[in-house]
Amino acid sequence: MAKRDLSYVCQSCGAVYARWQGKCDACGGWNTVAEETNVAATVPAAQRARSKGRPVQLETLHGEAKPAPRMISGIGELDRVAGGGFVPGSIVLLGGDPGIGKSTLLVQASAALANAGHRVIYVSGEEAVDQVRMRASRLGLAQAQVALAAETNTENILATFAAGKAVQFVVIDSIQTLWSDSVESAPGTVTQVRTSAQLLVRYAKQSGAAVILVGHVTKDGQIAGPRVVEHMVDAVFSFEGDGANQFRILRAQKNRFGPTDEIGVFEMTGAGLSQVPNPSELFLSHRDAGAPGTAVFAGMEGTRPLLMEIQALVAPSSLGTPRRAVVGWDSARLAMVLAVLDARCGVRLGGHDVYLNVAGGLRISEPAADIAVAAALVSSLTGAPLPSDAVFFGEVSLTGAVRQVSQAAARLKEAAKLGFNKVVMPALGDGTSNGLEVDTVTSLAGLVAGIAARAPRRAAMPKPEMSEQEG
Ligand code: TYD
Ligand code: MG
């Protein structure tokens, strides 16, 4: 008889406690700890004693490693994020906010793979078969040979896969709806999700099918409940975007079979997700060129250059502690740039609210954006617009120096392609500027002085704040 007892499991991060508590110590979530009955997951003692273990064959590090054959969907933006197609026997978690388009993306991928001759099964635990059909016909994909099922029991799902021809591509929409007979917790609990995911991981490895699990995301951006699942899968993709605009970005957060810095850009249209082959054009299309406080940053997303607009608003504050609000960038990084502006350039923003936004719902993680941010901030403070045909990139160090960043050539090429004439960057080195006029900045103070010199209202410039510290 298996040992039965109660445990208290955090439904957000999976931490286990001996008794109930209101706050999870591990992830800080409130009211996330729930009672679960667990049949002890260990192997019964009688069985344990029998197996002494058997030695396994040891291998050397060198030797032939076959490159994994890939299943290519033909949706280029998706295949690239996956590392050049889906790997048979791999398991991928696709996370994203509700309504962002996960099901749409996966129906399109399923149809494309089915049309390429793979056997594809789409299991929906959230929608009825009719709803999935309706979406497929709206997408014009109703003729694709995708096998559909609306089922939430993991054992039934696995039995379905085992019957019939070998399956190559499986979508489970979503992992949070699954439940397994082998554990007694309620569906949706961490224990259920973890157990179902484990069964599906084992299925993927044994059968050689590529399995995609859909996972919901909570408000703070965590894949809800099964953060534990992230460790079990081969790749974690997130599908991002905000409701206000049509852009969607697919990003690999973890990938055992490919790079993690690639992004795929999509646009949600009336006929499903369409690929955006030249995202820079899209992200700059609604640009308010010539307004103070905006700068174009020449960034890199993986191997691909991407131009984006950075918007800053600096306004006198009436608060004791002025506001710093950042969307799309790291707030610690903003604090650093503000500190360097203050200490090295005499630009005092201690009495100002600072708002920073990356247009188009993009998120930047590169330090190369530092000088674009600094330029936008100073431009907003002084009211001096930046040249609308210039791009910026360069990292600011704590000493106030501007440092070189990688892949300058690719950034310059993209800027030239999109019709920019000027680049503000640290030393060019030995590369070509692609016909762009290069404005070399070696210190942040130099950049600030250059922008301030263009200010239309010199008198309006806060005198004591732009102090005499830098000449
Ligand atoms: P869906 O794929 O159901 O999102 P998720 O599975 O991530 O919850 O997408 C839902 C949204 O996408 C819905 O608000 C409608 C929109 N949509 C379109 O704009 N065009 C389309 O062709 C489809 C199928 C959906
Ligand atoms: Mg869905």
Short mmCIF file of N, CA, C and O in Angstrom, two decimals, residues 26-145:
data_model
loop_
_atom_site.label_atom_id
_atom_site.label_comp_id
_atom_site.label_asym_id
_atom_site.label_seq_id
_atom_site.Cartn_x
_atom_site.Cartn_y
_atom_site.Cartn_z
N ALA A 26 9.33 30.67 -1.40
CA ALA A 26 10.22 30.48 -2.54
C ALA A 26 10.02 31.53 -3.63
O ALA A 26 10.97 32.09 -4.15
N CYS A 27 8.74 31.81 -3.98
CA CYS A 27 8.52 32.74 -5.09
C CYS A 27 7.84 34.02 -4.65
O CYS A 27 7.66 34.93 -5.44
N GLY A 28 7.45 34.08 -3.37
CA GLY A 28 6.85 35.31 -2.87
C GLY A 28 5.38 35.48 -3.22
O GLY A 28 4.80 36.52 -2.92
N GLY A 29 4.78 34.47 -3.86
CA GLY A 29 3.37 34.58 -4.25
C GLY A 29 2.45 34.47 -3.04
O GLY A 29 2.72 33.69 -2.12
N TRP A 30 1.36 35.24 -3.03
CA TRP A 30 0.39 35.17 -1.95
C TRP A 30 -0.73 34.22 -2.31
O TRP A 30 -1.21 34.23 -3.44
N ASN A 31 -1.15 33.44 -1.34
CA ASN A 31 -2.29 32.56 -1.50
C ASN A 31 -2.12 31.60 -2.69
O ASN A 31 -3.05 31.30 -3.40
N THR A 32 -0.90 31.14 -2.90
CA THR A 32 -0.65 30.22 -4.00
C THR A 32 -0.46 28.80 -3.49
O THR A 32 -0.36 27.87 -4.27
N VAL A 33 -0.38 28.63 -2.16
CA VAL A 33 -0.12 27.30 -1.61
C VAL A 33 -1.44 26.55 -1.45
O VAL A 33 -2.38 27.07 -0.87
N ALA A 34 -1.51 25.36 -2.03
CA ALA A 34 -2.75 24.58 -1.95
C ALA A 34 -2.45 23.17 -1.47
O ALA A 34 -1.36 22.64 -1.68
N GLU A 35 -3.46 22.59 -0.82
CA GLU A 35 -3.31 21.24 -0.28
C GLU A 35 -3.36 20.22 -1.42
O GLU A 35 -4.21 20.31 -2.29
N GLU A 36 -2.44 19.27 -1.41
CA GLU A 36 -2.50 18.20 -2.40
C GLU A 36 -2.26 16.87 -1.71
O GLU A 36 -1.47 16.76 -0.80
N THR A 37 -3.01 15.87 -2.15
CA THR A 37 -2.79 14.53 -1.63
C THR A 37 -1.76 13.88 -2.52
O THR A 37 -1.93 13.85 -3.73
N ASN A 38 -0.69 13.38 -1.94
CA ASN A 38 0.23 12.70 -2.85
C ASN A 38 0.43 11.25 -2.47
O ASN A 38 0.68 10.92 -1.33
N VAL A 39 0.28 10.43 -3.45
CA VAL A 39 0.67 9.04 -3.30
C VAL A 39 2.19 9.10 -3.45
O VAL A 39 2.68 9.67 -4.41
N ALA A 40 2.91 8.56 -2.47
CA ALA A 40 4.36 8.72 -2.48
C ALA A 40 4.91 8.30 -3.84
O ALA A 40 4.61 7.23 -4.34
N ALA A 41 5.69 9.20 -4.41
CA ALA A 41 6.12 9.01 -5.79
C ALA A 41 7.29 8.03 -5.90
O ALA A 41 7.72 7.70 -6.99
N THR A 42 7.78 7.60 -4.75
CA THR A 42 8.95 6.72 -4.80
C THR A 42 8.55 5.30 -5.18
O THR A 42 7.41 4.90 -5.05
N VAL A 43 9.53 4.55 -5.63
CA VAL A 43 9.30 3.16 -5.99
C VAL A 43 9.09 2.36 -4.70
O VAL A 43 9.80 2.58 -3.73
N PRO A 44 8.10 1.46 -4.66
CA PRO A 44 7.89 0.66 -3.45
C PRO A 44 9.16 -0.08 -3.04
O PRO A 44 9.92 -0.53 -3.89
N ALA A 45 9.35 -0.24 -1.72
CA ALA A 45 10.59 -0.79 -1.19
C ALA A 45 10.88 -2.19 -1.74
O ALA A 45 12.01 -2.52 -2.06
N ALA A 46 9.84 -3.00 -1.89
CA ALA A 46 10.04 -4.37 -2.33
C ALA A 46 10.67 -4.40 -3.73
O ALA A 46 11.56 -5.20 -4.00
N GLN A 47 10.21 -3.46 -4.56
CA GLN A 47 10.71 -3.42 -5.92
C GLN A 47 12.13 -2.87 -5.96
O GLN A 47 12.94 -3.28 -6.75
N ARG A 48 12.38 -1.93 -5.03
CA ARG A 48 13.66 -1.25 -5.01
C ARG A 48 14.78 -2.25 -4.73
O ARG A 48 15.85 -2.20 -5.32
N ALA A 49 14.53 -3.15 -3.78
CA ALA A 49 15.57 -4.06 -3.34
C ALA A 49 16.06 -4.96 -4.47
O ALA A 49 17.23 -5.31 -4.53
N ARG A 50 15.16 -5.29 -5.40
CA ARG A 50 15.51 -6.27 -6.43
C ARG A 50 16.56 -5.77 -7.42
O ARG A 50 17.46 -6.48 -7.78
N SER A 51 16.41 -4.50 -7.83
CA SER A 51 17.28 -4.01 -8.88
C SER A 51 18.63 -3.56 -8.33
O SER A 51 18.70 -2.69 -7.48
N LYS A 52 19.71 -4.19 -8.82
CA LYS A 52 21.04 -3.79 -8.37
C LYS A 52 21.63 -2.77 -9.33
O LYS A 52 22.70 -2.26 -9.12
N GLY A 53 20.96 -2.54 -10.46
CA GLY A 53 21.50 -1.64 -11.48
C GLY A 53 22.39 -2.42 -12.42
O GLY A 53 22.97 -3.44 -12.04
N ARG A 54 22.47 -1.94 -13.67
CA ARG A 54 23.36 -2.63 -14.60
C ARG A 54 24.29 -1.59 -15.20
O ARG A 54 23.90 -0.43 -15.41
N PRO A 55 25.55 -1.98 -15.45
CA PRO A 55 26.49 -1.00 -15.99
C PRO A 55 26.07 -0.58 -17.38
O PRO A 55 25.61 -1.40 -18.18
N VAL A 56 26.20 0.70 -17.67
CA VAL A 56 25.87 1.16 -19.02
C VAL A 56 27.15 1.35 -19.81
O VAL A 56 28.23 1.54 -19.25
N GLN A 57 27.02 1.26 -21.11
CA GLN A 57 28.14 1.43 -22.02
C GLN A 57 28.62 2.89 -21.97
O GLN A 57 27.84 3.80 -22.15
N LEU A 58 29.92 3.09 -21.68
CA LEU A 58 30.43 4.47 -21.67
C LEU A 58 30.98 4.83 -23.03
O LEU A 58 31.52 3.98 -23.74
N GLU A 59 30.82 6.09 -23.39
CA GLU A 59 31.24 6.53 -24.73
C GLU A 59 32.33 7.59 -24.62
O GLU A 59 32.56 8.15 -23.55
N THR A 60 32.98 7.88 -25.72
CA THR A 60 33.95 8.98 -25.73
C THR A 60 33.27 10.24 -26.25
O THR A 60 32.20 10.18 -26.86
N LEU A 61 33.95 11.37 -26.02
CA LEU A 61 33.36 12.63 -26.48
C LEU A 61 33.46 12.79 -27.98
O LEU A 61 32.59 13.37 -28.62
N HIS A 62 34.57 12.28 -28.56
CA HIS A 62 34.68 12.40 -30.01
C HIS A 62 33.88 11.28 -30.65
O HIS A 62 33.42 10.37 -29.98
N GLY A 63 33.76 11.34 -31.91
CA GLY A 63 32.92 10.36 -32.59
C GLY A 63 31.86 11.08 -33.37
O GLY A 63 31.69 12.28 -33.24
N GLU A 64 31.16 10.33 -34.18
CA GLU A 64 30.22 10.97 -35.09
C GLU A 64 28.96 11.43 -34.39
O GLU A 64 28.30 10.65 -33.72
N ALA A 65 28.67 12.71 -34.51
CA ALA A 65 27.38 13.20 -34.02
C ALA A 65 26.58 13.62 -35.24
O ALA A 65 26.95 14.55 -35.94
N LYS A 66 25.52 12.90 -35.48
CA LYS A 66 24.71 13.25 -36.64
C LYS A 66 23.96 14.54 -36.35
O LYS A 66 23.38 14.69 -35.27
N PRO A 67 23.98 15.49 -37.26
CA PRO A 67 23.16 16.67 -37.03
C PRO A 67 21.69 16.24 -37.01
O PRO A 67 21.27 15.40 -37.81
N ALA A 68 20.95 16.82 -36.04
CA ALA A 68 19.55 16.40 -35.91
C ALA A 68 18.78 16.73 -37.19
O ALA A 68 18.87 17.84 -37.68
N PRO A 69 18.07 15.77 -37.75
CA PRO A 69 17.23 16.09 -38.89
C PRO A 69 16.10 16.99 -38.40
O PRO A 69 15.63 16.82 -37.28
N ARG A 70 15.68 17.92 -39.20
CA ARG A 70 14.70 18.89 -38.71
C ARG A 70 13.42 18.82 -39.53
O ARG A 70 13.46 18.53 -40.72
N MET A 71 12.33 19.11 -38.86
CA MET A 71 11.05 19.21 -39.57
C MET A 71 10.81 20.68 -39.84
O MET A 71 10.71 21.49 -38.91
N ILE A 72 10.77 21.01 -41.11
CA ILE A 72 10.67 22.42 -41.48
C ILE A 72 9.23 22.76 -41.84
O ILE A 72 8.63 22.13 -42.70
N SER A 73 8.68 23.74 -41.12
CA SER A 73 7.26 24.06 -41.34
C SER A 73 7.09 24.97 -42.55
O SER A 73 6.00 25.07 -43.09
N GLY A 74 8.16 25.66 -42.94
CA GLY A 74 8.04 26.61 -44.03
C GLY A 74 7.62 27.99 -43.54
O GLY A 74 7.64 28.95 -44.30
N ILE A 75 7.23 28.10 -42.26
CA ILE A 75 6.98 29.41 -41.67
C ILE A 75 8.34 29.87 -41.15
O ILE A 75 8.78 29.46 -40.08
N GLY A 76 9.02 30.66 -41.96
CA GLY A 76 10.44 30.97 -41.72
C GLY A 76 10.72 31.54 -40.35
O GLY A 76 11.68 31.17 -39.69
N GLU A 77 9.84 32.46 -39.89
CA GLU A 77 10.07 33.11 -38.61
C GLU A 77 10.01 32.10 -37.46
O GLU A 77 10.70 32.25 -36.46
N LEU A 78 9.16 31.10 -37.62
CA LEU A 78 9.03 30.07 -36.59
C LEU A 78 10.20 29.09 -36.65
O LEU A 78 10.81 28.76 -35.64
N ASP A 79 10.54 28.66 -37.85
CA ASP A 79 11.64 27.72 -38.01
C ASP A 79 12.95 28.29 -37.49
O ASP A 79 13.75 27.60 -36.88
N ARG A 80 13.16 29.59 -37.72
CA ARG A 80 14.43 30.17 -37.29
C ARG A 80 14.54 30.19 -35.77
O ARG A 80 15.57 29.86 -35.21
N VAL A 81 13.44 30.54 -35.09
CA VAL A 81 13.46 30.56 -33.63
C VAL A 81 13.71 29.15 -33.09
O VAL A 81 14.42 28.95 -32.11
N ALA A 82 13.15 28.16 -33.78
CA ALA A 82 13.33 26.77 -33.34
C ALA A 82 14.76 26.29 -33.60
O ALA A 82 15.13 25.21 -33.16
N GLY A 83 15.54 27.07 -34.30
CA GLY A 83 16.91 26.67 -34.58
C GLY A 83 17.04 26.01 -35.94
O GLY A 83 17.93 25.21 -36.17
N GLY A 84 16.10 26.31 -36.84
CA GLY A 84 16.14 25.74 -38.18
C GLY A 84 15.18 24.58 -38.34
O GLY A 84 15.47 23.62 -39.04
N GLY A 85 14.04 24.67 -37.69
CA GLY A 85 13.04 23.60 -37.79
C GLY A 85 12.94 22.84 -36.47
O GLY A 85 13.78 23.00 -35.58
N PHE A 86 11.90 22.03 -36.35
CA PHE A 86 11.68 21.27 -35.12
C PHE A 86 12.47 19.97 -35.15
O PHE A 86 12.54 19.30 -36.18
N VAL A 87 13.03 19.62 -34.01
CA VAL A 87 13.84 18.40 -33.91
C VAL A 87 12.95 17.25 -33.47
O VAL A 87 12.25 17.36 -32.47
N PRO A 88 12.96 16.12 -34.21
CA PRO A 88 12.17 14.97 -33.79
C PRO A 88 12.60 14.51 -32.39
O PRO A 88 13.79 14.55 -32.07
N GLY A 89 11.65 14.15 -31.57
CA GLY A 89 11.97 13.68 -30.22
C GLY A 89 12.19 14.81 -29.24
O GLY A 89 12.58 14.57 -28.11
N SER A 90 11.95 16.04 -29.66
CA SER A 90 12.16 17.15 -28.73
C SER A 90 10.81 17.63 -28.20
O SER A 90 9.77 17.37 -28.78
N ILE A 91 10.88 18.33 -27.08
CA ILE A 91 9.64 18.84 -26.49
C ILE A 91 9.81 20.32 -26.19
O ILE A 91 10.83 20.75 -25.67
N VAL A 92 8.83 21.09 -26.63
CA VAL A 92 8.93 22.55 -26.58
C VAL A 92 7.76 23.10 -25.78
O VAL A 92 6.63 22.64 -25.94
N LEU A 93 8.03 24.06 -24.92
CA LEU A 93 6.96 24.76 -24.20
C LEU A 93 6.77 26.13 -24.84
O LEU A 93 7.73 26.89 -24.97
N LEU A 94 5.56 26.42 -25.27
CA LEU A 94 5.27 27.73 -25.87
C LEU A 94 4.39 28.52 -24.90
O LEU A 94 3.24 28.16 -24.66
N GLY A 95 4.96 29.57 -24.32
CA GLY A 95 4.22 30.36 -23.34
C GLY A 95 3.75 31.67 -23.93
O GLY A 95 4.31 32.15 -24.92
N GLY A 96 2.74 32.25 -23.33
CA GLY A 96 2.27 33.56 -23.78
C GLY A 96 0.98 33.92 -23.10
O GLY A 96 0.28 33.05 -22.57
N ASP A 97 0.66 35.21 -23.12
CA ASP A 97 -0.58 35.68 -22.52
C ASP A 97 -1.78 35.08 -23.23
O ASP A 97 -1.69 34.78 -24.42
N PRO A 98 -2.89 34.93 -22.53
CA PRO A 98 -4.11 34.47 -23.21
C PRO A 98 -4.48 35.43 -24.33
O PRO A 98 -4.37 36.65 -24.17
N GLY A 99 -4.87 34.89 -25.46
CA GLY A 99 -5.34 35.73 -26.57
C GLY A 99 -4.24 36.30 -27.43
O GLY A 99 -4.51 37.06 -28.36
N ILE A 100 -3.00 35.93 -27.16
CA ILE A 100 -1.91 36.54 -27.92
C ILE A 100 -1.78 35.89 -29.30
O ILE A 100 -1.26 36.49 -30.24
N GLY A 101 -2.26 34.64 -29.42
CA GLY A 101 -2.21 33.99 -30.73
C GLY A 101 -1.45 32.67 -30.74
O GLY A 101 -1.04 32.20 -31.80
N LYS A 102 -1.30 32.04 -29.57
CA LYS A 102 -0.57 30.77 -29.51
C LYS A 102 -1.28 29.69 -30.31
O LYS A 102 -0.66 28.98 -31.10
N SER A 103 -2.59 29.58 -30.09
CA SER A 103 -3.34 28.54 -30.81
C SER A 103 -3.31 28.81 -32.31
O SER A 103 -3.16 27.89 -33.11
N THR A 104 -3.43 30.08 -32.68
CA THR A 104 -3.40 30.44 -34.10
C THR A 104 -2.07 30.02 -34.73
O THR A 104 -2.03 29.39 -35.79
N LEU A 105 -0.98 30.36 -34.05
CA LEU A 105 0.35 30.02 -34.56
C LEU A 105 0.50 28.52 -34.73
O LEU A 105 0.99 28.03 -35.75
N LEU A 106 0.02 27.78 -33.72
CA LEU A 106 0.23 26.33 -33.77
C LEU A 106 -0.69 25.64 -34.76
O LEU A 106 -0.32 24.63 -35.34
N VAL A 107 -1.89 26.20 -34.97
CA VAL A 107 -2.75 25.63 -36.02
C VAL A 107 -2.08 25.85 -37.38
O VAL A 107 -2.03 24.95 -38.22
N GLN A 108 -1.51 27.03 -37.56
CA GLN A 108 -0.84 27.31 -38.83
C GLN A 108 0.39 26.40 -39.02
O GLN A 108 0.61 25.87 -40.10
N ALA A 109 1.15 26.22 -37.92
CA ALA A 109 2.33 25.35 -38.02
C ALA A 109 1.91 23.91 -38.28
O ALA A 109 2.51 23.21 -39.10
N SER A 110 0.84 23.45 -37.58
CA SER A 110 0.37 22.08 -37.77
C SER A 110 -0.05 21.84 -39.21
O SER A 110 0.31 20.83 -39.82
N ALA A 111 -0.80 22.80 -39.75
CA ALA A 111 -1.28 22.65 -41.12
C ALA A 111 -0.11 22.61 -42.09
O ALA A 111 -0.06 21.78 -43.01
N ALA A 112 0.89 23.49 -41.85
CA ALA A 112 2.03 23.54 -42.75
C ALA A 112 2.80 22.21 -42.71
O ALA A 112 3.21 21.68 -43.75
N LEU A 113 2.97 21.67 -41.50
CA LEU A 113 3.72 20.41 -41.38
C LEU A 113 2.92 19.24 -41.96
O LEU A 113 3.48 18.33 -42.56
N ALA A 114 1.60 19.28 -41.77
CA ALA A 114 0.76 18.22 -42.34
C ALA A 114 0.83 18.27 -43.86
O ALA A 114 0.93 17.24 -44.53
N ASN A 115 0.81 19.49 -44.41
CA ASN A 115 0.90 19.63 -45.86
C ASN A 115 2.25 19.16 -46.38
O ASN A 115 2.37 18.76 -47.54
N ALA A 116 3.28 19.22 -45.51
CA ALA A 116 4.60 18.75 -45.92
C ALA A 116 4.71 17.22 -45.78
O ALA A 116 5.77 16.65 -45.97
N GLY A 117 3.61 16.58 -45.39
CA GLY A 117 3.60 15.12 -45.37
C GLY A 117 3.84 14.48 -44.02
O GLY A 117 3.96 13.27 -43.92
N HIS A 118 3.88 15.28 -42.95
CA HIS A 118 4.07 14.70 -41.62
C HIS A 118 2.72 14.35 -41.02
O HIS A 118 1.71 14.97 -41.33
N ARG A 119 2.72 13.35 -40.13
CA ARG A 119 1.48 13.05 -39.42
C ARG A 119 1.40 13.94 -38.18
O ARG A 119 2.28 13.91 -37.33
N VAL A 120 0.35 14.74 -38.11
CA VAL A 120 0.23 15.77 -37.08
C VAL A 120 -1.04 15.55 -36.27
O VAL A 120 -2.10 15.33 -36.85
N ILE A 121 -0.92 15.60 -34.94
CA ILE A 121 -2.10 15.53 -34.09
C ILE A 121 -2.18 16.79 -33.25
O ILE A 121 -1.19 17.21 -32.63
N TYR A 122 -3.34 17.41 -33.25
CA TYR A 122 -3.56 18.63 -32.47
C TYR A 122 -4.56 18.31 -31.38
O TYR A 122 -5.71 17.98 -31.66
N VAL A 123 -4.10 18.35 -30.13
CA VAL A 123 -4.98 18.03 -29.01
C VAL A 123 -5.37 19.32 -28.32
O VAL A 123 -4.52 20.05 -27.83
N SER A 124 -6.66 19.61 -28.30
CA SER A 124 -7.10 20.83 -27.64
C SER A 124 -7.82 20.47 -26.36
O SER A 124 -8.80 19.73 -26.37
N GLY A 125 -7.32 20.96 -25.25
CA GLY A 125 -7.99 20.74 -23.97
C GLY A 125 -8.84 21.93 -23.60
O GLY A 125 -9.56 21.92 -22.61
N GLU A 126 -8.75 22.99 -24.38
CA GLU A 126 -9.44 24.22 -24.01
C GLU A 126 -10.64 24.49 -24.89
O GLU A 126 -11.61 25.08 -24.47
N GLU A 127 -10.52 24.08 -26.15
CA GLU A 127 -11.58 24.39 -27.09
C GLU A 127 -12.18 23.09 -27.61
O GLU A 127 -11.50 22.07 -27.68
N ALA A 128 -13.44 23.16 -27.99
CA ALA A 128 -14.08 22.00 -28.59
C ALA A 128 -13.57 21.86 -30.02
O ALA A 128 -13.03 22.81 -30.59
N VAL A 129 -13.73 20.66 -30.57
CA VAL A 129 -13.26 20.39 -31.92
C VAL A 129 -13.82 21.42 -32.91
O VAL A 129 -13.12 21.91 -33.79
N ASP A 130 -15.11 21.79 -32.71
CA ASP A 130 -15.73 22.75 -33.62
C ASP A 130 -15.03 24.10 -33.62
O ASP A 130 -14.90 24.74 -34.65
N GLN A 131 -14.61 24.51 -32.43
CA GLN A 131 -13.93 25.81 -32.34
C GLN A 131 -12.61 25.78 -33.09
O GLN A 131 -12.24 26.74 -33.76
N VAL A 132 -11.88 24.67 -32.94
CA VAL A 132 -10.60 24.56 -33.65
C VAL A 132 -10.85 24.53 -35.15
O VAL A 132 -10.15 25.17 -35.93
N ARG A 133 -11.93 23.83 -35.55
CA ARG A 133 -12.28 23.77 -36.97
C ARG A 133 -12.61 25.15 -37.52
O ARG A 133 -12.19 25.52 -38.61
N MET A 134 -13.37 25.91 -36.70
CA MET A 134 -13.76 27.24 -37.14
C MET A 134 -12.54 28.11 -37.36
O MET A 134 -12.44 28.85 -38.34
N ARG A 135 -11.58 28.00 -36.42
CA ARG A 135 -10.37 28.80 -36.58
C ARG A 135 -9.62 28.38 -37.84
O ARG A 135 -9.18 29.22 -38.62
N ALA A 136 -9.55 27.06 -38.05
CA ALA A 136 -8.82 26.57 -39.22
C ALA A 136 -9.47 27.06 -40.51
O ALA A 136 -8.78 27.45 -41.45
N SER A 137 -10.81 27.07 -40.53
CA SER A 137 -11.44 27.50 -41.79
C SER A 137 -11.28 29.00 -41.98
O SER A 137 -11.10 29.48 -43.09
N ARG A 138 -11.26 29.74 -40.88
CA ARG A 138 -11.00 31.18 -40.97
C ARG A 138 -9.59 31.44 -41.52
O ARG A 138 -9.35 32.40 -42.22
N LEU A 139 -8.68 30.54 -41.17
CA LEU A 139 -7.30 30.69 -41.63
C LEU A 139 -7.11 30.10 -43.02
O LEU A 139 -6.01 30.15 -43.57
N GLY A 140 -8.18 29.51 -43.55
CA GLY A 140 -8.08 28.90 -44.88
C GLY A 140 -7.28 27.62 -44.87
O GLY A 140 -6.65 27.26 -45.86
N LEU A 141 -7.29 26.92 -43.72
CA LEU A 141 -6.44 25.73 -43.59
C LEU A 141 -7.27 24.48 -43.37
O LEU A 141 -6.74 23.45 -42.97
N ALA A 142 -8.57 24.58 -43.60
CA ALA A 142 -9.45 23.47 -43.25
C ALA A 142 -9.12 22.18 -44.01
O ALA A 142 -9.46 21.09 -43.56
N GLN A 143 -8.44 22.31 -45.15
CA GLN A 143 -8.16 21.12 -45.94
C GLN A 143 -6.93 20.34 -45.48
O GLN A 143 -6.68 19.23 -45.92
N ALA A 144 -6.14 20.95 -44.57
CA ALA A 144 -4.91 20.28 -44.14
C ALA A 144 -5.23 19.00 -43.37
O ALA A 144 -6.22 18.94 -42.65
N GLN A 145 -4.37 18.00 -43.52
CA GLN A 145 -4.60 16.69 -42.89
C GLN A 145 -4.12 16.68 -41.45
O GLN A 145 -3.21 15.93 -41.10
#
